[in-house]
Short mmCIF file of C-alpha atoms in Angstrom, two decimals:
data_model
loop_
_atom_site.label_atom_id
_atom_site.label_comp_id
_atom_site.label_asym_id
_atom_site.label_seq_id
_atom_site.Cartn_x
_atom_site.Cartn_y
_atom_site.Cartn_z
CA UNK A 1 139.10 -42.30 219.84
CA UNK A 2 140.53 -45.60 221.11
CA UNK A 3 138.62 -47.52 223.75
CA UNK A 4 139.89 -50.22 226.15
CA UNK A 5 140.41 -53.26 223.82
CA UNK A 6 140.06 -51.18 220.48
CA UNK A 7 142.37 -52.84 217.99
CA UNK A 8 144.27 -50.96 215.92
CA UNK A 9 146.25 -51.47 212.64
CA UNK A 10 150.21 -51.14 212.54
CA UNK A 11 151.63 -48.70 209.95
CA UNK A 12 155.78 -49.50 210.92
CA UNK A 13 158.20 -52.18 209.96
CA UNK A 14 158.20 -52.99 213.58
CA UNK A 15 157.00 -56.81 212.93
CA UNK A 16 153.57 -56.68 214.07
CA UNK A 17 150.27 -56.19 212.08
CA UNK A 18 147.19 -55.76 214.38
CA UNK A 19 147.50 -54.33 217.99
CA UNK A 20 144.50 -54.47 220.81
CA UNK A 21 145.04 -51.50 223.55
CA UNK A 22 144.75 -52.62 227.23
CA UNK A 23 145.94 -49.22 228.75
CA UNK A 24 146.08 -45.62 227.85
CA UNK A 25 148.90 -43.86 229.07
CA UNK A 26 148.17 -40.97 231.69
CA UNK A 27 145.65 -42.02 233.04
CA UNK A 28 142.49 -41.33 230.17
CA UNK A 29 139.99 -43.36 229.52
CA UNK A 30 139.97 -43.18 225.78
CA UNK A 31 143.54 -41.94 223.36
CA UNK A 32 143.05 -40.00 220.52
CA UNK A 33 145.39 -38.80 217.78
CA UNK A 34 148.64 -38.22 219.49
CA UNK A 35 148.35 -40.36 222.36
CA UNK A 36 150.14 -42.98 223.80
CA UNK A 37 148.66 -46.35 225.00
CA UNK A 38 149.84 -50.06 225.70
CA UNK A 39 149.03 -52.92 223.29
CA UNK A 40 149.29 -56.40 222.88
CA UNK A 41 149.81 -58.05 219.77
CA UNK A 42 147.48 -60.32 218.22
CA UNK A 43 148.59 -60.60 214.98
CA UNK A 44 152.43 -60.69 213.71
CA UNK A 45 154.40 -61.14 210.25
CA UNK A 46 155.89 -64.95 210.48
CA UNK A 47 159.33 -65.62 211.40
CA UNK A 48 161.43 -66.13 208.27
CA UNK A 49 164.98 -68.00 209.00
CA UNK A 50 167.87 -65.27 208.75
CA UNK A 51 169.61 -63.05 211.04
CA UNK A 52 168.65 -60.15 209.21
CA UNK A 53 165.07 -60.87 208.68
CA UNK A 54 165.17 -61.21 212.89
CA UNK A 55 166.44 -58.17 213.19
CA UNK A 56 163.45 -56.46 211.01
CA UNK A 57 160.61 -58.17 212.93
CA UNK A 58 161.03 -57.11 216.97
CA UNK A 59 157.57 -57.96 217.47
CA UNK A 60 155.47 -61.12 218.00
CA UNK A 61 152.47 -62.42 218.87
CA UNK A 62 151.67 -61.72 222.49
CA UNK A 63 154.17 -59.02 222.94
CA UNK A 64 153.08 -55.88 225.14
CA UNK A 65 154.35 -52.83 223.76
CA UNK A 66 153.78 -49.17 223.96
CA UNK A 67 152.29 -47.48 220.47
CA UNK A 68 151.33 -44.08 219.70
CA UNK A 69 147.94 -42.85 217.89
CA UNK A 70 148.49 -41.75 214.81
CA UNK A 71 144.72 -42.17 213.25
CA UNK A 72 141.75 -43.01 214.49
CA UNK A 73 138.25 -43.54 212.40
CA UNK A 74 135.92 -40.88 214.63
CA UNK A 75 136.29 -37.42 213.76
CA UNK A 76 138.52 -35.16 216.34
CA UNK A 77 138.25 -31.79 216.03
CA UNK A 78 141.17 -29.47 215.58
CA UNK A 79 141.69 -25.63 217.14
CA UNK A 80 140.39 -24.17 213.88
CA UNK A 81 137.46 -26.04 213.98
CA UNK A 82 137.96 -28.63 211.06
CA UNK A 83 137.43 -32.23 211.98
CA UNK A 84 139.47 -34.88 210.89
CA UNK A 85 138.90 -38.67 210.68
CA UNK A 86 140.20 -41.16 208.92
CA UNK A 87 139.20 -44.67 207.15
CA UNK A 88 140.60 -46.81 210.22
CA UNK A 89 142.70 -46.96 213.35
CA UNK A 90 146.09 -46.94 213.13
CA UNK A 91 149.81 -46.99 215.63
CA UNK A 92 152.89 -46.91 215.70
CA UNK A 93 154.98 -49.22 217.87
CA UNK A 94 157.44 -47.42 220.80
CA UNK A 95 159.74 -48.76 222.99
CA UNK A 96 159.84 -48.42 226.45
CA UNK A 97 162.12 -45.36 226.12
CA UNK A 98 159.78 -43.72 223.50
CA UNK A 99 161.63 -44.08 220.39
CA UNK A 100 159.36 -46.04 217.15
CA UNK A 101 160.70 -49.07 217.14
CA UNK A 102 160.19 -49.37 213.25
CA UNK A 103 162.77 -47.23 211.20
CA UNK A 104 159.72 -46.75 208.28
CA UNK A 105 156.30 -45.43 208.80
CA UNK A 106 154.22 -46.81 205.81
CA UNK A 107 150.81 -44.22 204.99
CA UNK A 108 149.93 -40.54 206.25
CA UNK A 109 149.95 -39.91 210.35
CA UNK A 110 147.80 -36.71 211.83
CA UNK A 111 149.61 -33.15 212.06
CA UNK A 112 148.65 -33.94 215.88
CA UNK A 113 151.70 -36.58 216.50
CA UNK A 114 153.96 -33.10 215.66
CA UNK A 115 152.40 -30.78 218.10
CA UNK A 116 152.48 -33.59 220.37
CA UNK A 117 156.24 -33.92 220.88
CA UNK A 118 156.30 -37.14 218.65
CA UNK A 119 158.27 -34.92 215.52
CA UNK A 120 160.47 -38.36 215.03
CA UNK A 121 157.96 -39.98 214.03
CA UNK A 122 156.46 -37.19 212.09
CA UNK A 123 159.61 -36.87 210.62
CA UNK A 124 159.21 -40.49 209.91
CA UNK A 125 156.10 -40.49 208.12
CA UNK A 126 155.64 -39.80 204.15
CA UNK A 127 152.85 -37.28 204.63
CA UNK A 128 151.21 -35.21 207.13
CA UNK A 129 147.47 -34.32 206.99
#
């Protein structure tokens, strides 16, 4: 469950480490797993001279970007009744069209992002819990 500013850690290769959320998208007051929300980043990997180390980091500090949930660190519970919750908060960076903007999605995501139309991402991801 992700508040108004909740930050949030950064599991892509997208450029940025540590998101705060300003906005959920659709109009919730709190996202959980599988949600999307708006963020601003406050923390960024530094710029490194190259034009392909640019082209890696698409993020910087102060950029607003969409992300989607992929863990959260308060238990949701599932249709079967388990709950799931995991050690911290963590996102994955979108663009405005909805595609990650990261091509590699570094740690395990919740089986939610797949039921939740996000299967690129799940696709993405190394494992699934």
């Amino acid at each position: 469950m992700l508040l108004l500013k909740s930050f949030a850690k950064v599991i892509d290769n997208s450029g940025a480490l540590v998101v705060e959320v300003i906005n959920v998208m659709g109009g919730a007051r709190v996202a959980s797993l599988g949600d999307e929300v708006v963020c601003v980043v406050k923390k960024a990997r530094p710029a490194t001279d190259g034009a392909a180390a640019n082209a890696v980091s698409k993020l910087k500090k102060g950029d607003v970007a969409r992300a989607l949930v992929v863990r959260t660190a308060s238990p949701v519970r599932r249709l079967d009744g388990t709950f799931v919750k995991f050690d911290d908060n963590a996102v994955v960076m979108l663009s405005k069209q909805g595609t990650p903007l990261g091509n590699r999605v570094m740690g395990v995501i919740a089986s939610e992002a797949r039921q939740k139309r996000w299967a690129k991402i799940a696709s993405l991801a190394p494992k699934i819990i």
